[in-house]
Amino acid sequence: MLGSRAAGFARDLRAVALAWLPGWRGRSFALARTAGAPHSGDLQPPACPEPRGRQLSLSAAAVVDSAPRPLQPYLRLMRLDKPIGTWLLYLPCTWSIGLAAEPGCFPDWYMLSLFGTGAILMRGAGCTINDMWDQDYDKKVTRTANRPIAAGDISTFQSFVFLGGQLTLALGVLLCLNYYSIALGAGSLLLVITYPLMKRISYWPQLALGEKEDS
């Protein structure tokens, strides 16, 4: 009886020793024999994990895509899914507000919020005007054929009403500033309206507005 127990112990010890021999094939084979697992031919490949749901994204394009469908053409019309133009308009404002702050103090958050809102609205108004001017040309260009007005998602009248709403809100922001700023803002409106027309007479229309628009 002792001899049979010793023989069984010796077999188990040999199996454990084989499991730690160099080479992963030897280890996996020995461990499989020790655990009583089926032969390698009977092993099934591990099941692939089920695909997860759509990951949350805070990019501008993802925010526009997640908006209610009736609003998406208007958000794309004001290029809310491509915010680089808004940043180019807003960042110089933040630098100026930061330079005007008292030494050792944070910039005025009220002014930052006003200029941030104004940058979004005026950039959107400029893009709306641009697409209204260029709708016939946009239909003939692959890059611009899917823009809301050119694609027929928004009519000219709807874009005109939307433009009026943006300019009205921008005027409300402008009236929160001093009279000098109001005069400068009103004067810049002419450049916003005529800037898209500069592409018809010049290869450098940005010179008319001093910024790069996605037009």
JSON list of C-alpha atoms in Angstrom, two decimals:
[
{"chain": "A", "resi": 1, "resn": "MET", "atom": "CA", "xyz": [0.00, 0.00, 0.00]},
{"chain": "A", "resi": 2, "resn": "LEU", "atom": "CA", "xyz": [2.86, 2.33, 0.85]},
{"chain": "A", "resi": 3, "resn": "GLY", "atom": "CA", "xyz": [4.47, 1.40, -2.43]},
{"chain": "A", "resi": 4, "resn": "SER", "atom": "CA", "xyz": [1.39, 2.42, -4.46]},
{"chain": "A", "resi": 5, "resn": "ARG", "atom": "CA", "xyz": [1.16, 5.78, -2.62]},
{"chain": "A", "resi": 6, "resn": "ALA", "atom": "CA", "xyz": [4.85, 6.42, -3.24]},
{"chain": "A", "resi": 7, "resn": "ALA", "atom": "CA", "xyz": [4.41, 5.60, -6.92]},
{"chain": "A", "resi": 8, "resn": "GLY", "atom": "CA", "xyz": [1.45, 8.01, -7.20]},
{"chain": "A", "resi": 9, "resn": "PHE", "atom": "CA", "xyz": [3.38, 10.75, -5.41]},
{"chain": "A", "resi": 10, "resn": "ALA", "atom": "CA", "xyz": [6.30, 10.21, -7.77]},
{"chain": "A", "resi": 11, "resn": "ARG", "atom": "CA", "xyz": [4.03, 10.59, -10.82]},
{"chain": "A", "resi": 12, "resn": "ASP", "atom": "CA", "xyz": [2.55, 13.82, -9.47]},
{"chain": "A", "resi": 13, "resn": "LEU", "atom": "CA", "xyz": [6.01, 15.18, -8.69]},
{"chain": "A", "resi": 14, "resn": "ARG", "atom": "CA", "xyz": [7.20, 14.31, -12.20]},
{"chain": "A", "resi": 15, "resn": "ALA", "atom": "CA", "xyz": [4.19, 16.10, -13.73]},
{"chain": "A", "resi": 16, "resn": "VAL", "atom": "CA", "xyz": [4.88, 19.27, -11.70]},
{"chain": "A", "resi": 17, "resn": "ALA", "atom": "CA", "xyz": [8.53, 19.17, -12.71]},
{"chain": "A", "resi": 18, "resn": "LEU", "atom": "CA", "xyz": [7.60, 18.87, -16.40]},
{"chain": "A", "resi": 19, "resn": "ALA", "atom": "CA", "xyz": [5.28, 21.84, -16.05]},
{"chain": "A", "resi": 20, "resn": "TRP", "atom": "CA", "xyz": [8.23, 24.09, -15.23]},
{"chain": "A", "resi": 21, "resn": "LEU", "atom": "CA", "xyz": [10.54, 22.85, -17.96]},
{"chain": "A", "resi": 22, "resn": "PRO", "atom": "CA", "xyz": [11.78, 25.56, -20.40]},
{"chain": "A", "resi": 23, "resn": "GLY", "atom": "CA", "xyz": [9.41, 26.22, -23.28]},
{"chain": "A", "resi": 24, "resn": "TRP", "atom": "CA", "xyz": [5.79, 27.22, -23.12]},
{"chain": "A", "resi": 25, "resn": "ARG", "atom": "CA", "xyz": [4.68, 24.19, -25.11]},
{"chain": "A", "resi": 26, "resn": "GLY", "atom": "CA", "xyz": [6.12, 21.82, -22.57]},
{"chain": "A", "resi": 27, "resn": "ARG", "atom": "CA", "xyz": [4.55, 23.75, -19.70]},
{"chain": "A", "resi": 28, "resn": "SER", "atom": "CA", "xyz": [1.12, 23.97, -21.27]},
{"chain": "A", "resi": 29, "resn": "PHE", "atom": "CA", "xyz": [1.16, 20.28, -22.21]},
{"chain": "A", "resi": 30, "resn": "ALA", "atom": "CA", "xyz": [2.31, 19.19, -18.76]},
{"chain": "A", "resi": 31, "resn": "LEU", "atom": "CA", "xyz": [-0.19, 21.44, -16.99]},
{"chain": "A", "resi": 32, "resn": "ALA", "atom": "CA", "xyz": [-2.95, 20.15, -19.21]},
{"chain": "A", "resi": 33, "resn": "ARG", "atom": "CA", "xyz": [-2.03, 16.54, -18.33]},
{"chain": "A", "resi": 34, "resn": "THR", "atom": "CA", "xyz": [-1.85, 17.41, -14.63]},
{"chain": "A", "resi": 35, "resn": "ALA", "atom": "CA", "xyz": [-5.26, 19.12, -14.65]},
{"chain": "A", "resi": 36, "resn": "GLY", "atom": "CA", "xyz": [-6.78, 16.38, -16.74]},
{"chain": "A", "resi": 37, "resn": "ALA", "atom": "CA", "xyz": [-7.56, 18.83, -19.57]},
{"chain": "A", "resi": 38, "resn": "PRO", "atom": "CA", "xyz": [-8.43, 17.49, -23.04]},
{"chain": "A", "resi": 39, "resn": "HIS", "atom": "CA", "xyz": [-5.76, 17.15, -25.72]},
{"chain": "A", "resi": 40, "resn": "SER", "atom": "CA", "xyz": [-4.64, 20.20, -27.66]},
{"chain": "A", "resi": 41, "resn": "GLY", "atom": "CA", "xyz": [-6.73, 19.11, -30.62]},
{"chain": "A", "resi": 42, "resn": "ASP", "atom": "CA", "xyz": [-9.84, 19.34, -28.47]},
{"chain": "A", "resi": 43, "resn": "LEU", "atom": "CA", "xyz": [-9.10, 22.81, -27.09]},
{"chain": "A", "resi": 44, "resn": "GLN", "atom": "CA", "xyz": [-11.36, 25.57, -28.41]},
{"chain": "A", "resi": 45, "resn": "PRO", "atom": "CA", "xyz": [-10.04, 29.09, -29.16]},
{"chain": "A", "resi": 46, "resn": "PRO", "atom": "CA", "xyz": [-11.04, 31.68, -26.59]},
{"chain": "A", "resi": 47, "resn": "ALA", "atom": "CA", "xyz": [-14.23, 33.50, -27.39]},
{"chain": "A", "resi": 48, "resn": "CYS", "atom": "CA", "xyz": [-13.77, 37.05, -28.65]},
{"chain": "A", "resi": 49, "resn": "PRO", "atom": "CA", "xyz": [-15.14, 39.69, -26.31]},
{"chain": "A", "resi": 50, "resn": "GLU", "atom": "CA", "xyz": [-18.41, 41.20, -27.38]},
{"chain": "A", "resi": 51, "resn": "PRO", "atom": "CA", "xyz": [-18.05, 44.65, -28.93]},
{"chain": "A", "resi": 52, "resn": "ARG", "atom": "CA", "xyz": [-18.73, 47.41, -26.49]},
{"chain": "A", "resi": 53, "resn": "GLY", "atom": "CA", "xyz": [-21.19, 50.19, -27.04]},
{"chain": "A", "resi": 54, "resn": "ARG", "atom": "CA", "xyz": [-20.28, 53.45, -28.69]},
{"chain": "A", "resi": 55, "resn": "GLN", "atom": "CA", "xyz": [-17.62, 55.19, -26.65]},
{"chain": "A", "resi": 56, "resn": "LEU", "atom": "CA", "xyz": [-18.34, 58.64, -25.33]},
{"chain": "A", "resi": 57, "resn": "SER", "atom": "CA", "xyz": [-16.51, 61.37, -27.23]},
{"chain": "A", "resi": 58, "resn": "LEU", "atom": "CA", "xyz": [-16.39, 65.06, -26.45]},
{"chain": "A", "resi": 59, "resn": "SER", "atom": "CA", "xyz": [-15.06, 66.16, -29.83]},
{"chain": "A", "resi": 60, "resn": "ALA", "atom": "CA", "xyz": [-16.96, 68.89, -31.62]},
{"chain": "A", "resi": 61, "resn": "ALA", "atom": "CA", "xyz": [-17.98, 66.56, -34.44]},
{"chain": "A", "resi": 62, "resn": "ALA", "atom": "CA", "xyz": [-19.30, 63.99, -31.96]},
{"chain": "A", "resi": 63, "resn": "VAL", "atom": "CA", "xyz": [-21.31, 66.64, -30.14]},
{"chain": "A", "resi": 64, "resn": "VAL", "atom": "CA", "xyz": [-22.92, 67.72, -33.41]},
{"chain": "A", "resi": 65, "resn": "ASP", "atom": "CA", "xyz": [-23.64, 64.10, -34.38]},
{"chain": "A", "resi": 66, "resn": "SER", "atom": "CA", "xyz": [-25.33, 63.49, -31.02]},
{"chain": "A", "resi": 67, "resn": "ALA", "atom": "CA", "xyz": [-27.53, 66.59, -31.32]},
{"chain": "A", "resi": 68, "resn": "PRO", "atom": "CA", "xyz": [-31.19, 66.22, -32.36]},
{"chain": "A", "resi": 69, "resn": "ARG", "atom": "CA", "xyz": [-31.35, 65.52, -36.07]},
{"chain": "A", "resi": 70, "resn": "PRO", "atom": "CA", "xyz": [-33.34, 68.67, -37.02]},
{"chain": "A", "resi": 71, "resn": "LEU", "atom": "CA", "xyz": [-30.62, 70.83, -35.42]},
{"chain": "A", "resi": 72, "resn": "GLN", "atom": "CA", "xyz": [-27.63, 69.15, -37.04]},
{"chain": "A", "resi": 73, "resn": "PRO", "atom": "CA", "xyz": [-27.78, 71.02, -40.39]},
{"chain": "A", "resi": 74, "resn": "TYR", "atom": "CA", "xyz": [-27.80, 74.37, -38.56]},
{"chain": "A", "resi": 75, "resn": "LEU", "atom": "CA", "xyz": [-24.88, 73.35, -36.34]},
{"chain": "A", "resi": 76, "resn": "ARG", "atom": "CA", "xyz": [-22.93, 72.28, -39.41]},
{"chain": "A", "resi": 77, "resn": "LEU", "atom": "CA", "xyz": [-23.89, 75.49, -41.19]},
{"chain": "A", "resi": 78, "resn": "MET", "atom": "CA", "xyz": [-22.15, 77.48, -38.45]},
{"chain": "A", "resi": 79, "resn": "ARG", "atom": "CA", "xyz": [-19.23, 74.98, -38.56]},
{"chain": "A", "resi": 80, "resn": "LEU", "atom": "CA", "xyz": [-19.69, 73.94, -34.96]},
{"chain": "A", "resi": 81, "resn": "ASP", "atom": "CA", "xyz": [-18.23, 70.56, -35.90]},
{"chain": "A", "resi": 82, "resn": "LYS", "atom": "CA", "xyz": [-15.03, 72.29, -37.10]},
{"chain": "A", "resi": 83, "resn": "PRO", "atom": "CA", "xyz": [-14.12, 74.73, -34.31]},
{"chain": "A", "resi": 84, "resn": "ILE", "atom": "CA", "xyz": [-10.66, 75.72, -35.52]},
{"chain": "A", "resi": 85, "resn": "GLY", "atom": "CA", "xyz": [-12.00, 78.99, -36.96]},
{"chain": "A", "resi": 86, "resn": "THR", "atom": "CA", "xyz": [-13.69, 79.82, -33.66]},
{"chain": "A", "resi": 87, "resn": "TRP", "atom": "CA", "xyz": [-10.45, 79.22, -31.77]},
{"chain": "A", "resi": 88, "resn": "LEU", "atom": "CA", "xyz": [-8.54, 81.44, -34.19]},
{"chain": "A", "resi": 89, "resn": "LEU", "atom": "CA", "xyz": [-11.06, 84.18, -33.53]},
{"chain": "A", "resi": 90, "resn": "TYR", "atom": "CA", "xyz": [-11.25, 83.65, -29.77]},
{"chain": "A", "resi": 91, "resn": "LEU", "atom": "CA", "xyz": [-7.61, 83.11, -28.75]},
{"chain": "A", "resi": 92, "resn": "PRO", "atom": "CA", "xyz": [-6.42, 86.66, -29.59]},
{"chain": "A", "resi": 93, "resn": "CYS", "atom": "CA", "xyz": [-9.29, 87.91, -27.41]},
{"chain": "A", "resi": 94, "resn": "THR", "atom": "CA", "xyz": [-8.11, 85.78, -24.50]},
{"chain": "A", "resi": 95, "resn": "TRP", "atom": "CA", "xyz": [-4.56, 87.08, -24.88]},
{"chain": "A", "resi": 96, "resn": "SER", "atom": "CA", "xyz": [-5.79, 90.68, -24.77]},
{"chain": "A", "resi": 97, "resn": "ILE", "atom": "CA", "xyz": [-8.01, 90.01, -21.74]},
{"chain": "A", "resi": 98, "resn": "GLY", "atom": "CA", "xyz": [-5.13, 88.26, -20.01]},
{"chain": "A", "resi": 99, "resn": "LEU", "atom": "CA", "xyz": [-2.76, 91.14, -20.68]},
{"chain": "A", "resi": 100, "resn": "ALA", "atom": "CA", "xyz": [-5.32, 93.61, -19.32]},
{"chain": "A", "resi": 101, "resn": "ALA", "atom": "CA", "xyz": [-5.63, 91.72, -16.02]},
{"chain": "A", "resi": 102, "resn": "GLU", "atom": "CA", "xyz": [-3.96, 93.04, -12.90]},
{"chain": "A", "resi": 103, "resn": "PRO", "atom": "CA", "xyz": [-0.54, 91.46, -12.16]},
{"chain": "A", "resi": 104, "resn": "GLY", "atom": "CA", "xyz": [-1.00, 88.25, -10.23]},
{"chain": "A", "resi": 105, "resn": "CYS", "atom": "CA", "xyz": [-4.74, 88.08, -10.96]},
{"chain": "A", "resi": 106, "resn": "PHE", "atom": "CA", "xyz": [-6.71, 85.80, -13.21]},
{"chain": "A", "resi": 107, "resn": "PRO", "atom": "CA", "xyz": [-8.33, 87.26, -16.35]},
{"chain": "A", "resi": 108, "resn": "ASP", "atom": "CA", "xyz": [-11.90, 88.48, -16.05]},
{"chain": "A", "resi": 109, "resn": "TRP", "atom": "CA", "xyz": [-14.08, 85.38, -16.48]},
{"chain": "A", "resi": 110, "resn": "TYR", "atom": "CA", "xyz": [-17.08, 87.52, -17.43]},
{"chain": "A", "resi": 111, "resn": "MET", "atom": "CA", "xyz": [-15.18, 89.06, -20.33]},
{"chain": "A", "resi": 112, "resn": "LEU", "atom": "CA", "xyz": [-13.80, 85.67, -21.37]},
{"chain": "A", "resi": 113, "resn": "SER", "atom": "CA", "xyz": [-17.31, 84.24, -21.50]},
{"chain": "A", "resi": 114, "resn": "LEU", "atom": "CA", "xyz": [-18.65, 87.22, -23.45]},
{"chain": "A", "resi": 115, "resn": "PHE", "atom": "CA", "xyz": [-15.92, 87.05, -26.07]},
{"chain": "A", "resi": 116, "resn": "GLY", "atom": "CA", "xyz": [-16.17, 83.26, -26.25]},
{"chain": "A", "resi": 117, "resn": "THR", "atom": "CA", "xyz": [-19.89, 83.47, -26.96]},
{"chain": "A", "resi": 118, "resn": "GLY", "atom": "CA", "xyz": [-19.30, 86.24, -29.46]},
{"chain": "A", "resi": 119, "resn": "ALA", "atom": "CA", "xyz": [-16.60, 84.24, -31.24]},
{"chain": "A", "resi": 120, "resn": "ILE", "atom": "CA", "xyz": [-18.94, 81.26, -31.70]},
{"chain": "A", "resi": 121, "resn": "LEU", "atom": "CA", "xyz": [-21.81, 83.43, -32.93]},
{"chain": "A", "resi": 122, "resn": "MET", "atom": "CA", "xyz": [-19.81, 85.65, -35.28]},
{"chain": "A", "resi": 123, "resn": "ARG", "atom": "CA", "xyz": [-17.81, 82.80, -36.73]},
{"chain": "A", "resi": 124, "resn": "GLY", "atom": "CA", "xyz": [-21.09, 80.97, -37.29]},
{"chain": "A", "resi": 125, "resn": "ALA", "atom": "CA", "xyz": [-22.62, 84.06, -38.89]},
{"chain": "A", "resi": 126, "resn": "GLY", "atom": "CA", "xyz": [-19.62, 84.44, -41.19]},
{"chain": "A", "resi": 127, "resn": "CYS", "atom": "CA", "xyz": [-19.86, 80.81, -42.31]},
{"chain": "A", "resi": 128, "resn": "THR", "atom": "CA", "xyz": [-23.60, 81.18, -42.86]},
{"chain": "A", "resi": 129, "resn": "ILE", "atom": "CA", "xyz": [-23.08, 84.24, -45.03]},
{"chain": "A", "resi": 130, "resn": "ASN", "atom": "CA", "xyz": [-20.30, 82.43, -46.89]},
{"chain": "A", "resi": 131, "resn": "ASP", "atom": "CA", "xyz": [-22.53, 79.46, -47.71]},
{"chain": "A", "resi": 132, "resn": "MET", "atom": "CA", "xyz": [-25.39, 81.73, -48.76]},
{"chain": "A", "resi": 133, "resn": "TRP", "atom": "CA", "xyz": [-23.11, 83.57, -51.20]},
{"chain": "A", "resi": 134, "resn": "ASP", "atom": "CA", "xyz": [-21.46, 80.40, -52.52]},
{"chain": "A", "resi": 135, "resn": "GLN", "atom": "CA", "xyz": [-24.33, 77.91, -52.60]},
{"chain": "A", "resi": 136, "resn": "ASP", "atom": "CA", "xyz": [-24.29, 77.65, -56.41]},
{"chain": "A", "resi": 137, "resn": "TYR", "atom": "CA", "xyz": [-20.53, 77.10, -56.45]},
{"chain": "A", "resi": 138, "resn": "ASP", "atom": "CA", "xyz": [-20.58, 74.68, -53.52]},
{"chain": "A", "resi": 139, "resn": "LYS", "atom": "CA", "xyz": [-22.87, 72.31, -55.44]},
{"chain": "A", "resi": 140, "resn": "LYS", "atom": "CA", "xyz": [-20.19, 71.89, -58.11]},
{"chain": "A", "resi": 141, "resn": "VAL", "atom": "CA", "xyz": [-17.27, 71.17, -55.76]},
{"chain": "A", "resi": 142, "resn": "THR", "atom": "CA", "xyz": [-16.85, 67.77, -54.14]},
{"chain": "A", "resi": 143, "resn": "ARG", "atom": "CA", "xyz": [-15.43, 69.21, -50.91]},
{"chain": "A", "resi": 144, "resn": "THR", "atom": "CA", "xyz": [-18.38, 71.55, -50.37]},
{"chain": "A", "resi": 145, "resn": "ALA", "atom": "CA", "xyz": [-21.26, 69.70, -52.02]},
{"chain": "A", "resi": 146, "resn": "ASN", "atom": "CA", "xyz": [-22.44, 68.24, -48.70]},
{"chain": "A", "resi": 147, "resn": "ARG", "atom": "CA", "xyz": [-22.77, 71.60, -46.96]},
{"chain": "A", "resi": 148, "resn": "PRO", "atom": "CA", "xyz": [-26.29, 72.12, -45.63]},
{"chain": "A", "resi": 149, "resn": "ILE", "atom": "CA", "xyz": [-27.46, 74.79, -48.09]},
{"chain": "A", "resi": 150, "resn": "ALA", "atom": "CA", "xyz": [-25.79, 73.23, -51.13]},
{"chain": "A", "resi": 151, "resn": "ALA", "atom": "CA", "xyz": [-27.14, 69.79, -50.20]},
{"chain": "A", "resi": 152, "resn": "GLY", "atom": "CA", "xyz": [-30.67, 71.12, -49.74]},
{"chain": "A", "resi": 153, "resn": "ASP", "atom": "CA", "xyz": [-30.88, 70.38, -46.01]},
{"chain": "A", "resi": 154, "resn": "ILE", "atom": "CA", "xyz": [-31.58, 74.07, -45.33]},
{"chain": "A", "resi": 155, "resn": "SER", "atom": "CA", "xyz": [-33.32, 76.51, -47.66]},
{"chain": "A", "resi": 156, "resn": "THR", "atom": "CA", "xyz": [-32.03, 79.99, -48.39]},
{"chain": "A", "resi": 157, "resn": "PHE", "atom": "CA", "xyz": [-34.87, 81.50, -46.37]},
{"chain": "A", "resi": 158, "resn": "GLN", "atom": "CA", "xyz": [-34.15, 79.25, -43.37]},
{"chain": "A", "resi": 159, "resn": "SER", "atom": "CA", "xyz": [-30.46, 80.17, -43.49]},
{"chain": "A", "resi": 160, "resn": "PHE", "atom": "CA", "xyz": [-31.39, 83.86, -43.65]},
{"chain": "A", "resi": 161, "resn": "VAL", "atom": "CA", "xyz": [-33.58, 83.52, -40.56]},
{"chain": "A", "resi": 162, "resn": "PHE", "atom": "CA", "xyz": [-30.82, 81.57, -38.81]},
{"chain": "A", "resi": 163, "resn": "LEU", "atom": "CA", "xyz": [-28.32, 84.29, -39.73]},
{"chain": "A", "resi": 164, "resn": "GLY", "atom": "CA", "xyz": [-30.65, 86.91, -38.23]},
{"chain": "A", "resi": 165, "resn": "GLY", "atom": "CA", "xyz": [-30.84, 84.93, -35.00]},
{"chain": "A", "resi": 166, "resn": "GLN", "atom": "CA", "xyz": [-27.05, 84.66, -34.73]},
{"chain": "A", "resi": 167, "resn": "LEU", "atom": "CA", "xyz": [-26.55, 88.35, -35.39]},
{"chain": "A", "resi": 168, "resn": "THR", "atom": "CA", "xyz": [-29.22, 89.28, -32.87]},
{"chain": "A", "resi": 169, "resn": "LEU", "atom": "CA", "xyz": [-27.57, 87.21, -30.15]},
{"chain": "A", "resi": 170, "resn": "ALA", "atom": "CA", "xyz": [-24.17, 88.63, -31.12]},
{"chain": "A", "resi": 171, "resn": "LEU", "atom": "CA", "xyz": [-25.61, 92.12, -30.81]},
{"chain": "A", "resi": 172, "resn": "GLY", "atom": "CA", "xyz": [-26.76, 91.28, -27.30]},
{"chain": "A", "resi": 173, "resn": "VAL", "atom": "CA", "xyz": [-23.18, 90.29, -26.45]},
{"chain": "A", "resi": 174, "resn": "LEU", "atom": "CA", "xyz": [-21.83, 93.45, -28.04]},
{"chain": "A", "resi": 175, "resn": "LEU", "atom": "CA", "xyz": [-24.16, 95.69, -26.04]},
{"chain": "A", "resi": 176, "resn": "CYS", "atom": "CA", "xyz": [-22.60, 94.34, -22.84]},
{"chain": "A", "resi": 177, "resn": "LEU", "atom": "CA", "xyz": [-19.36, 96.15, -23.74]},
{"chain": "A", "resi": 178, "resn": "ASN", "atom": "CA", "xyz": [-18.45, 99.84, -23.70]},
{"chain": "A", "resi": 179, "resn": "TYR", "atom": "CA", "xyz": [-19.33, 102.26, -26.48]},
{"chain": "A", "resi": 180, "resn": "TYR", "atom": "CA", "xyz": [-15.90, 102.11, -28.07]},
{"chain": "A", "resi": 181, "resn": "SER", "atom": "CA", "xyz": [-16.11, 98.33, -28.37]},
{"chain": "A", "resi": 182, "resn": "ILE", "atom": "CA", "xyz": [-19.65, 98.59, -29.76]},
{"chain": "A", "resi": 183, "resn": "ALA", "atom": "CA", "xyz": [-18.43, 100.92, -32.50]},
{"chain": "A", "resi": 184, "resn": "LEU", "atom": "CA", "xyz": [-15.55, 98.62, -33.40]},
{"chain": "A", "resi": 185, "resn": "GLY", "atom": "CA", "xyz": [-17.81, 95.59, -33.45]},
{"chain": "A", "resi": 186, "resn": "ALA", "atom": "CA", "xyz": [-20.38, 97.28, -35.66]},
{"chain": "A", "resi": 187, "resn": "GLY", "atom": "CA", "xyz": [-17.64, 98.39, -38.02]},
{"chain": "A", "resi": 188, "resn": "SER", "atom": "CA", "xyz": [-16.26, 94.86, -38.37]},
{"chain": "A", "resi": 189, "resn": "LEU", "atom": "CA", "xyz": [-19.64, 93.56, -39.53]},
{"chain": "A", "resi": 190, "resn": "LEU", "atom": "CA", "xyz": [-18.99, 94.95, -43.02]},
{"chain": "A", "resi": 191, "resn": "LEU", "atom": "CA", "xyz": [-15.84, 92.84, -43.28]},
{"chain": "A", "resi": 192, "resn": "VAL", "atom": "CA", "xyz": [-17.74, 89.73, -42.14]},
{"chain": "A", "resi": 193, "resn": "ILE", "atom": "CA", "xyz": [-20.32, 90.23, -44.89]},
{"chain": "A", "resi": 194, "resn": "THR", "atom": "CA", "xyz": [-17.91, 91.08, -47.73]},
{"chain": "A", "resi": 195, "resn": "TYR", "atom": "CA", "xyz": [-15.17, 88.59, -46.84]},
{"chain": "A", "resi": 196, "resn": "PRO", "atom": "CA", "xyz": [-16.68, 85.68, -48.82]},
{"chain": "A", "resi": 197, "resn": "LEU", "atom": "CA", "xyz": [-16.82, 87.86, -51.94]},
{"chain": "A", "resi": 198, "resn": "MET", "atom": "CA", "xyz": [-13.06, 88.42, -51.79]},
{"chain": "A", "resi": 199, "resn": "LYS", "atom": "CA", "xyz": [-12.54, 84.86, -53.06]},
{"chain": "A", "resi": 200, "resn": "ARG", "atom": "CA", "xyz": [-13.92, 85.98, -56.40]},
{"chain": "A", "resi": 201, "resn": "ILE", "atom": "CA", "xyz": [-11.27, 88.65, -56.91]},
{"chain": "A", "resi": 202, "resn": "SER", "atom": "CA", "xyz": [-8.28, 87.40, -54.89]},
{"chain": "A", "resi": 203, "resn": "TYR", "atom": "CA", "xyz": [-6.41, 84.21, -53.94]},
{"chain": "A", "resi": 204, "resn": "TRP", "atom": "CA", "xyz": [-5.86, 85.64, -50.43]},
{"chain": "A", "resi": 205, "resn": "PRO", "atom": "CA", "xyz": [-9.34, 86.48, -49.09]},
{"chain": "A", "resi": 206, "resn": "GLN", "atom": "CA", "xyz": [-8.08, 86.10, -45.51]},
{"chain": "A", "resi": 207, "resn": "LEU", "atom": "CA", "xyz": [-6.29, 89.43, -45.90]},
{"chain": "A", "resi": 208, "resn": "ALA", "atom": "CA", "xyz": [-9.71, 91.09, -45.89]},
{"chain": "A", "resi": 209, "resn": "LEU", "atom": "CA", "xyz": [-10.65, 89.65, -42.52]},
{"chain": "A", "resi": 210, "resn": "GLY", "atom": "CA", "xyz": [-7.31, 88.91, -40.88]},
{"chain": "A", "resi": 211, "resn": "GLU", "atom": "CA", "xyz": [-8.20, 85.31, -39.96]},
{"chain": "A", "resi": 212, "resn": "LYS", "atom": "CA", "xyz": [-8.54, 81.91, -41.57]},
{"chain": "A", "resi": 213, "resn": "GLU", "atom": "CA", "xyz": [-12.12, 80.78, -42.07]},
{"chain": "A", "resi": 214, "resn": "ASP", "atom": "CA", "xyz": [-13.27, 77.31, -43.11]},
{"chain": "A", "resi": 215, "resn": "SER", "atom": "CA", "xyz": [-14.91, 78.55, -46.29]}
]
